[in-house]
Amino acid sequence: MKKREVQASVKDERLVQKRRDQMIKGAVTLFIQKGFHRTTTREIAKAAGFSIGTLYEYIRSKEDVLYLVCDSIYEHVSERMEQDLQKKQGTLESLKLGIANYFRVIDEMQDEVLVMYQEAKSLTKDALPYVLNKEIEMAAMFEKLIRLCLENGELDLTEKQIKMISHTIIVEGQMWSFRRWELQKLFSLDEYIELQTELLFKGLTNKA
Amino acid sequence: MKKREVQASVKDERLVQKRRDQMIKGAVTLFIQKGFHRTTTREIAKAAGFSIGTLYEYIRSKEDVLYLVCDSIYEHVSERMEQDLQKKQGTLESLKLGIANYFRVIDEMQDEVLVMYQEAKSLTKDALPYVLNKEIEMAAMFEKLIRLCLENGELDLTEKQIKMISHTIIVEGQMWSFRRWELQKLFSLDEYIELQTELLFKGLTNKA
Amino acid sequence: MKKREVQASVKDERLVQKRRDQMIKGAVTLFIQKGFHRTTTREIAKAAGFSIGTLYEYIRSKEDVLYLVCDSIYEHVSERMEQDLQKKQGTLESLKLGIANYFRVIDEMQDEVLVMYQEAKSLTKDALPYVLNKEIEMAAMFEKLIRLCLENGELDLTEKQIKMISHTIIVEGQMWSFRRWELQKLFSLDEYIELQTELLFKGLTNKA
Amino acid sequence: MKKREVQASVKDERLVQKRRDQMIKGAVTLFIQKGFHRTTTREIAKAAGFSIGTLYEYIRSKEDVLYLVCDSIYEHVSERMEQDLQKKQGTLESLKLGIANYFRVIDEMQDEVLVMYQEAKSLTKDALPYVLNKEIEMAAMFEKLIRLCLENGELDLTEKQIKMISHTIIVEGQMWSFRRWELQKLFSLDEYIELQTELLFKGLTNKA
DNA sequence: AATGAATGAGTATTCATTCAT
DNA sequence: AATGAATGAATACTCATTCAT
């Protein structure tokens, strides 16, 4: 799926990228603090370090900022994940490592993940599919890892089970961010990784 | 934790309850359609069947409506769950049933769950704890079920594992709602229940 | 052609009429001073004697004010004219009187006529036809007077001549307003009426 | 009355003239389409074929563009008229020809005339007199023609009548443009010229 | 002489909330 | 207890103008 283009009045592509990076950085902080709706475009401009007029040289509407923010977060997360998933070996150990790495990425970007999580619904009908697609792509990364284990005979799963598990892993990572108010009181990140991995691999009833 | 009181100008408690029920019913529909921020108080009043002036006889601010809505949704969900959890027997079978029932409740109220999920962050600092507490209470229900199994020797888990699992169950229910755009394309509700339960109980590697 | 409805949020028709009258009165003054585009909605509200919020209870957009103003001006002008044209006798004398009266109405409302003249183009494509139609109706009033003279044998004109003349009379009235910067330096109103009437009836070459 | 100077930063007079011609050409088209207020300086620059920065090298403010446009339109109209009025013979026939020619010029430039008509009021207090003066000059052309007829004894008119008639002729030309929505449905240009000339010369009551 | 990125004052419109009736 | 007219702070977005390159 091709990226959704956000129109800019300024021609210089380099500059557009630079300004948008400033904008995204400022906006994430604000969205974390007060949410998308309660953040004003003037605040975004100020946080980005330029004037309201300049802001609108690089976007068409406030909602574009949200899209840019969401897109950038996925970009970072999946970039980080892809690095880790390079060494695809099709062993259970490497799958566990993939999960642990994903959970650690989420932990590092928990503010950003939370924003995306809570504000994605404010995207226009227009932009939503692009963002949902990113979610699917991320689940697909784990699908790949799991399939490699199948090929190696390390796991035995149906198609549906594969889908189910990869989505579940994705959500178990995200919940570390969106239920942080409780989970991070109960567990350290390492504990959380340990416990979730164990549960996932052995299940409730296979503790022996 | 005691319920947060929402102040009303009107004294007649019966009437207050009646009007608020109308209000909540109208508001949920609107919040589902357009989200909290994009719904106006006028629309809420109209959907509730009375005037904007009357609306403010029963609440202090727009945010009160959101609180009332969230509170009511939790009320319904936990009410429904408690019914099912009456017959606490401490068997694995009854735990599975509890999970299945919880997933079914979520399915029935998926719109409402989604609203709560996406809008809870718009609650004031003031109201948020009451809502988060509800989440904890819900996890606690599963904690209880699990502990009964421990007592009966049907399960062998640490304290941390118990917490972990109950939170995970809660989230796996919610994800049926907030990832519906993909999950409900892939699975029927029964399949989803079946697959999640199997995964939870046996784990990935215990398929024999 | 039915009047174009301007939507109001307020139900009480009496009140709507009253507030709109205030609004129109204030707006005309402002439009005369600075034109439609340079007048702000806040200024209109202030001139009308209420708040910006209240203004928008009675209109949907700034352009509605312009439409209301134009409509009201035509209303007044044609009302005044119709009174005078009641005594249709089909004599040249009564036609002259009709013209004189029309010119006098324009003179009394010259500010308003000027506004309509200069700002009508700012009406939306939506509203324009209603306003142009008013112009046609006004020309039609003179057409009627002229036709009465034909019936009485006081005049002998083709269809096209009738159309031509009635439009010309309308414009000769309006020009008293929109060329006032020169005409009202050169002539008194009475002179203007006298001269235009003479020119119209006798022509250039029939001065004997 | 001396022309109002529009300041340019660029010194080369040739270039100034060239750039302004581009600018005027682009602006007229835009003003016709959307009016002065709804046209942005960026659009004008683009239509002229250069950048917004360059635009401001040749004018001081947006309103300068309007002045330049109005000035240029008058320039063209009066240039065209003067050509025709060279052969001043002081006969009724030549007066009729002058009128016909004027009407034809208006017809050819009806878009431009309309713009001037509707937007002149947006000129600053500063520029308005220069434009109104142009109107007076144009009336003066007909005054001259009429006076020649007086001198030849072809007409017998008072000073006031002369003024009156020349203004009326000017307006009757303009109305072909600003009432085109109705007049050009009713008449061809030739018919319009024929009918207006006849009316002007013979009057209503001298049809025999 | 030409460019176009940056600026920020300005503006239409919305909407939560109040309060007189 | 109910109404709905009135309020005005708040806000997204525009656009004429400037100025460094």
mmCIF file of C-alpha atoms in Angstrom, chain D:
data_model
loop_
_atom_site.group_PDB
_atom_site.id
_atom_site.type_symbol
_atom_site.label_atom_id
_atom_site.label_comp_id
_atom_site.label_asym_id
_atom_site.label_seq_id
_atom_site.Cartn_x
_atom_site.Cartn_y
_atom_site.Cartn_z
ATOM 1 C CA MET D 1 -5.141 65.052 -13.554
ATOM 2 C CA LYS D 2 -1.777 63.375 -13.405
ATOM 3 C CA LYS D 3 -1.599 59.628 -13.262
ATOM 4 C CA ARG D 4 -1.151 58.149 -9.788
ATOM 5 C CA GLU D 5 2.330 56.673 -9.548
ATOM 6 C CA VAL D 6 2.668 53.086 -8.414
ATOM 7 C CA GLN D 7 6.088 52.625 -6.854
ATOM 8 C CA ALA D 8 8.389 49.852 -8.050
ATOM 9 C CA SER D 9 11.655 48.679 -6.552
ATOM 10 C CA VAL D 10 12.983 47.757 -9.946
ATOM 11 C CA LYS D 11 14.552 50.667 -11.799
ATOM 12 C CA ASP D 12 14.466 49.560 -15.419
ATOM 13 C CA GLU D 13 11.331 51.297 -16.713
ATOM 14 C CA ARG D 14 11.028 48.980 -19.701
ATOM 15 C CA LEU D 15 11.023 45.949 -17.451
ATOM 16 C CA VAL D 16 8.562 47.515 -15.051
ATOM 17 C CA GLN D 17 6.151 48.079 -17.912
ATOM 18 C CA LYS D 18 6.594 44.535 -19.198
ATOM 19 C CA ARG D 19 6.098 42.881 -15.819
ATOM 20 C CA ARG D 20 3.078 45.028 -15.062
ATOM 21 C CA ASP D 21 1.508 44.086 -18.348
ATOM 22 C CA GLN D 22 1.919 40.415 -17.476
ATOM 23 C CA MET D 23 0.500 41.112 -14.048
ATOM 24 C CA ILE D 24 -2.539 43.016 -15.314
ATOM 25 C CA LYS D 25 -3.316 40.371 -17.896
ATOM 26 C CA GLY D 26 -3.287 37.630 -15.298
ATOM 27 C CA ALA D 27 -5.146 39.671 -12.725
ATOM 28 C CA VAL D 28 -8.017 40.663 -15.010
ATOM 29 C CA THR D 29 -8.762 37.037 -15.734
ATOM 30 C CA LEU D 30 -8.711 36.214 -12.057
ATOM 31 C CA PHE D 31 -10.777 39.220 -11.015
ATOM 32 C CA ILE D 32 -13.370 38.300 -13.617
ATOM 33 C CA GLN D 33 -13.545 34.765 -12.260
ATOM 34 C CA LYS D 34 -13.534 35.405 -8.553
ATOM 35 C CA GLY D 35 -13.467 39.077 -7.811
ATOM 36 C CA PHE D 36 -10.709 41.142 -6.273
ATOM 37 C CA HIS D 37 -11.113 40.033 -2.674
ATOM 38 C CA ARG D 38 -11.213 36.368 -3.405
ATOM 39 C CA THR D 39 -8.126 36.524 -5.588
ATOM 40 C CA THR D 40 -4.853 36.068 -3.699
ATOM 41 C CA THR D 41 -1.582 37.773 -4.496
ATOM 42 C CA ARG D 42 -0.015 34.361 -4.983
ATOM 43 C CA GLU D 43 -2.567 33.584 -7.657
ATOM 44 C CA ILE D 44 -1.864 36.876 -9.356
ATOM 45 C CA ALA D 45 1.867 36.199 -9.327
ATOM 46 C CA LYS D 46 1.348 32.711 -10.684
ATOM 47 C CA ALA D 47 -1.015 33.882 -13.409
ATOM 48 C CA ALA D 48 1.523 36.553 -14.323
ATOM 49 C CA GLY D 49 4.192 33.936 -14.610
ATOM 50 C CA PHE D 50 6.487 34.916 -11.789
ATOM 51 C CA SER D 51 6.950 34.468 -8.073
ATOM 52 C CA ILE D 52 5.234 36.272 -5.222
ATOM 53 C CA GLY D 53 8.546 37.915 -4.382
ATOM 54 C CA THR D 54 8.849 39.310 -7.864
ATOM 55 C CA LEU D 55 5.286 40.590 -7.798
ATOM 56 C CA TYR D 56 6.181 42.792 -4.872
ATOM 57 C CA GLU D 57 9.172 44.188 -6.735
ATOM 58 C CA TYR D 58 6.701 45.919 -9.015
ATOM 59 C CA ILE D 59 3.935 46.972 -6.667
ATOM 60 C CA ARG D 60 3.595 48.081 -3.103
ATOM 61 C CA SER D 61 0.331 46.371 -2.182
ATOM 62 C CA LYS D 62 -2.376 44.154 -3.572
ATOM 63 C CA GLU D 63 -4.530 47.198 -4.064
ATOM 64 C CA ASP D 64 -1.925 48.569 -6.485
ATOM 65 C CA VAL D 65 -2.777 45.673 -8.759
ATOM 66 C CA LEU D 66 -6.412 46.676 -8.724
ATOM 67 C CA TYR D 67 -5.509 50.244 -9.562
ATOM 68 C CA LEU D 68 -3.241 49.101 -12.377
ATOM 69 C CA VAL D 69 -6.001 46.894 -13.738
ATOM 70 C CA CYS D 70 -8.623 49.630 -13.606
ATOM 71 C CA ASP D 71 -6.256 52.111 -15.122
ATOM 72 C CA SER D 72 -5.390 49.746 -17.919
ATOM 73 C CA ILE D 73 -9.019 49.039 -18.703
ATOM 74 C CA TYR D 74 -9.834 52.731 -18.967
ATOM 75 C CA GLU D 75 -6.731 53.160 -21.043
ATOM 76 C CA HIS D 76 -7.959 50.596 -23.535
ATOM 77 C CA VAL D 77 -11.516 51.820 -23.628
ATOM 78 C CA SER D 78 -10.651 55.471 -24.063
ATOM 79 C CA GLU D 79 -7.922 54.680 -26.554
ATOM 80 C CA ARG D 80 -10.423 52.784 -28.652
ATOM 81 C CA MET D 81 -12.950 55.548 -28.324
ATOM 82 C CA GLU D 82 -10.549 58.299 -29.213
ATOM 83 C CA GLN D 83 -9.694 56.582 -32.458
ATOM 84 C CA ASP D 84 -13.319 56.617 -33.420
ATOM 85 C CA LEU D 85 -13.956 60.150 -32.296
ATOM 86 C CA GLN D 86 -11.154 61.602 -34.403
ATOM 87 C CA LYS D 87 -13.402 62.490 -37.259
ATOM 88 C CA LYS D 88 -15.463 64.918 -35.275
ATOM 89 C CA GLN D 89 -17.868 66.405 -37.744
ATOM 90 C CA GLY D 90 -20.583 67.747 -35.590
ATOM 91 C CA THR D 91 -23.357 65.890 -37.364
ATOM 92 C CA LEU D 92 -26.063 63.825 -35.707
ATOM 93 C CA GLU D 93 -24.896 60.972 -37.823
ATOM 94 C CA SER D 94 -21.385 61.127 -36.425
ATOM 95 C CA LEU D 95 -22.774 61.347 -32.868
ATOM 96 C CA LYS D 96 -24.793 58.219 -33.495
ATOM 97 C CA LEU D 97 -21.703 56.547 -34.849
ATOM 98 C CA GLY D 98 -19.749 57.582 -31.796
ATOM 99 C CA ILE D 99 -22.372 56.044 -29.550
ATOM 100 C CA ALA D 100 -22.496 52.854 -31.595
ATOM 101 C CA ASN D 101 -18.747 52.580 -31.508
ATOM 102 C CA TYR D 102 -18.656 53.123 -27.756
ATOM 103 C CA PHE D 103 -21.263 50.404 -27.242
ATOM 104 C CA ARG D 104 -19.221 48.050 -29.401
ATOM 105 C CA VAL D 105 -16.080 48.724 -27.424
ATOM 106 C CA ILE D 106 -17.958 47.979 -24.215
ATOM 107 C CA ASP D 107 -19.260 44.774 -25.755
ATOM 108 C CA GLU D 108 -15.767 43.640 -26.637
ATOM 109 C CA MET D 109 -14.478 44.441 -23.175
ATOM 110 C CA GLN D 110 -17.545 43.513 -21.196
ATOM 111 C CA ASP D 111 -15.678 41.323 -18.737
ATOM 112 C CA GLU D 112 -13.183 44.053 -17.999
ATOM 113 C CA VAL D 113 -15.862 46.692 -17.694
ATOM 114 C CA LEU D 114 -17.739 44.501 -15.264
ATOM 115 C CA VAL D 115 -14.657 44.037 -13.111
ATOM 116 C CA MET D 116 -14.017 47.735 -12.941
ATOM 117 C CA TYR D 117 -17.585 48.293 -12.188
ATOM 118 C CA GLN D 118 -17.763 45.898 -9.313
ATOM 119 C CA GLU D 119 -14.344 46.326 -7.811
ATOM 120 C CA ALA D 120 -13.617 50.025 -8.143
ATOM 121 C CA LYS D 121 -15.046 50.584 -4.675
ATOM 122 C CA SER D 122 -12.204 48.473 -3.271
ATOM 123 C CA LEU D 123 -9.680 51.055 -4.360
ATOM 124 C CA THR D 124 -8.192 53.068 -1.543
ATOM 125 C CA LYS D 125 -9.428 56.572 -0.923
ATOM 126 C CA ASP D 126 -6.100 57.447 -2.407
ATOM 127 C CA ALA D 127 -6.648 55.895 -5.833
ATOM 128 C CA LEU D 128 -10.366 56.382 -6.258
ATOM 129 C CA PRO D 129 -10.246 59.993 -7.549
ATOM 130 C CA TYR D 130 -7.959 58.979 -10.393
ATOM 131 C CA VAL D 131 -10.416 56.366 -11.487
ATOM 132 C CA LEU D 132 -13.472 58.548 -11.120
ATOM 133 C CA ASN D 133 -11.666 61.160 -13.118
ATOM 134 C CA LYS D 134 -11.375 58.673 -15.945
ATOM 135 C CA GLU D 135 -15.142 58.278 -15.890
ATOM 136 C CA ILE D 136 -15.515 62.012 -16.152
ATOM 137 C CA GLU D 137 -13.063 62.157 -19.020
ATOM 138 C CA MET D 138 -15.072 59.564 -20.847
ATOM 139 C CA ALA D 139 -18.264 61.510 -20.396
ATOM 140 C CA ALA D 140 -16.343 64.540 -21.609
ATOM 141 C CA MET D 141 -15.682 62.834 -24.930
ATOM 142 C CA PHE D 142 -19.385 62.691 -25.635
ATOM 143 C CA GLU D 143 -19.792 66.197 -24.347
ATOM 144 C CA LYS D 144 -17.389 67.304 -27.059
ATOM 145 C CA LEU D 145 -19.274 65.474 -29.771
ATOM 146 C CA ILE D 146 -22.529 66.968 -28.607
ATOM 147 C CA ARG D 147 -21.101 70.457 -28.441
ATOM 148 C CA LEU D 148 -19.954 70.139 -32.035
ATOM 149 C CA CYS D 149 -23.522 69.390 -33.004
ATOM 150 C CA LEU D 150 -24.656 72.463 -31.090
ATOM 151 C CA GLU D 151 -22.142 74.596 -32.888
ATOM 152 C CA ASN D 152 -23.456 73.292 -36.184
ATOM 153 C CA GLY D 153 -27.004 73.968 -35.116
ATOM 154 C CA GLU D 154 -27.897 70.306 -35.313
ATOM 155 C CA LEU D 155 -28.907 70.286 -31.683
ATOM 156 C CA ASP D 156 -30.264 72.775 -29.210
ATOM 157 C CA LEU D 157 -29.427 71.956 -25.601
ATOM 158 C CA THR D 158 -28.658 73.653 -22.294
ATOM 159 C CA GLU D 159 -25.402 73.064 -20.441
ATOM 160 C CA LYS D 160 -27.164 70.806 -17.955
ATOM 161 C CA GLN D 161 -28.781 68.814 -20.702
ATOM 162 C CA ILE D 162 -25.415 68.239 -22.289
ATOM 163 C CA LYS D 163 -23.968 66.906 -19.034
ATOM 164 C CA MET D 164 -27.010 64.802 -18.397
ATOM 165 C CA ILE D 165 -26.990 63.222 -21.805
ATOM 166 C CA SER D 166 -23.307 62.411 -21.888
ATOM 167 C CA HIS D 167 -23.459 60.694 -18.506
ATOM 168 C CA THR D 168 -26.520 58.827 -19.598
ATOM 169 C CA ILE D 169 -24.823 57.577 -22.729
ATOM 170 C CA ILE D 170 -21.852 56.360 -20.700
ATOM 171 C CA VAL D 171 -24.111 54.450 -18.327
ATOM 172 C CA GLU D 172 -26.222 53.010 -21.116
ATOM 173 C CA GLY D 173 -23.046 51.523 -22.499
ATOM 174 C CA GLN D 174 -21.962 50.123 -19.166
ATOM 175 C CA MET D 175 -25.343 48.602 -18.454
ATOM 176 C CA TRP D 176 -24.868 46.399 -21.511
ATOM 177 C CA SER D 177 -22.129 44.808 -19.419
ATOM 178 C CA PHE D 178 -23.498 44.852 -15.899
ATOM 179 C CA ARG D 179 -27.040 43.859 -16.803
ATOM 180 C CA ARG D 180 -25.924 41.378 -19.404
ATOM 181 C CA TRP D 181 -27.665 38.529 -17.552
ATOM 182 C CA GLU D 182 -30.935 39.998 -18.812
ATOM 183 C CA LEU D 183 -30.185 42.397 -21.653
ATOM 184 C CA GLN D 184 -28.118 39.966 -23.669
ATOM 185 C CA LYS D 185 -30.929 37.466 -23.394
ATOM 186 C CA LEU D 186 -33.380 39.999 -24.789
ATOM 187 C CA PHE D 187 -31.310 41.715 -27.485
ATOM 188 C CA SER D 188 -28.453 41.283 -29.882
ATOM 189 C CA LEU D 189 -25.818 44.002 -29.664
ATOM 190 C CA ASP D 190 -27.066 45.544 -32.892
ATOM 191 C CA GLU D 191 -30.612 45.606 -31.646
ATOM 192 C CA TYR D 192 -29.475 47.155 -28.396
ATOM 193 C CA ILE D 193 -27.580 49.883 -30.222
ATOM 194 C CA GLU D 194 -30.498 50.510 -32.560
ATOM 195 C CA LEU D 195 -33.063 50.681 -29.786
ATOM 196 C CA GLN D 196 -31.031 52.822 -27.425
ATOM 197 C CA THR D 197 -30.075 55.241 -30.189
ATOM 198 C CA GLU D 198 -33.625 55.577 -31.360
ATOM 199 C CA LEU D 199 -34.878 56.133 -27.831
ATOM 200 C CA LEU D 200 -32.197 58.677 -27.141
ATOM 201 C CA PHE D 201 -32.775 60.655 -30.297
ATOM 202 C CA LYS D 202 -36.511 60.498 -30.707
ATOM 203 C CA GLY D 203 -37.744 59.854 -27.189
ATOM 204 C CA LEU D 204 -40.820 57.929 -26.223
ATOM 205 C CA THR D 205 -43.401 60.187 -27.696
ATOM 206 C CA ASN D 206 -41.872 61.033 -31.007
ATOM 207 C CA LYS D 207 -42.254 57.758 -32.747
ATOM 208 C CA ALA D 208 -44.075 59.051 -35.730
#
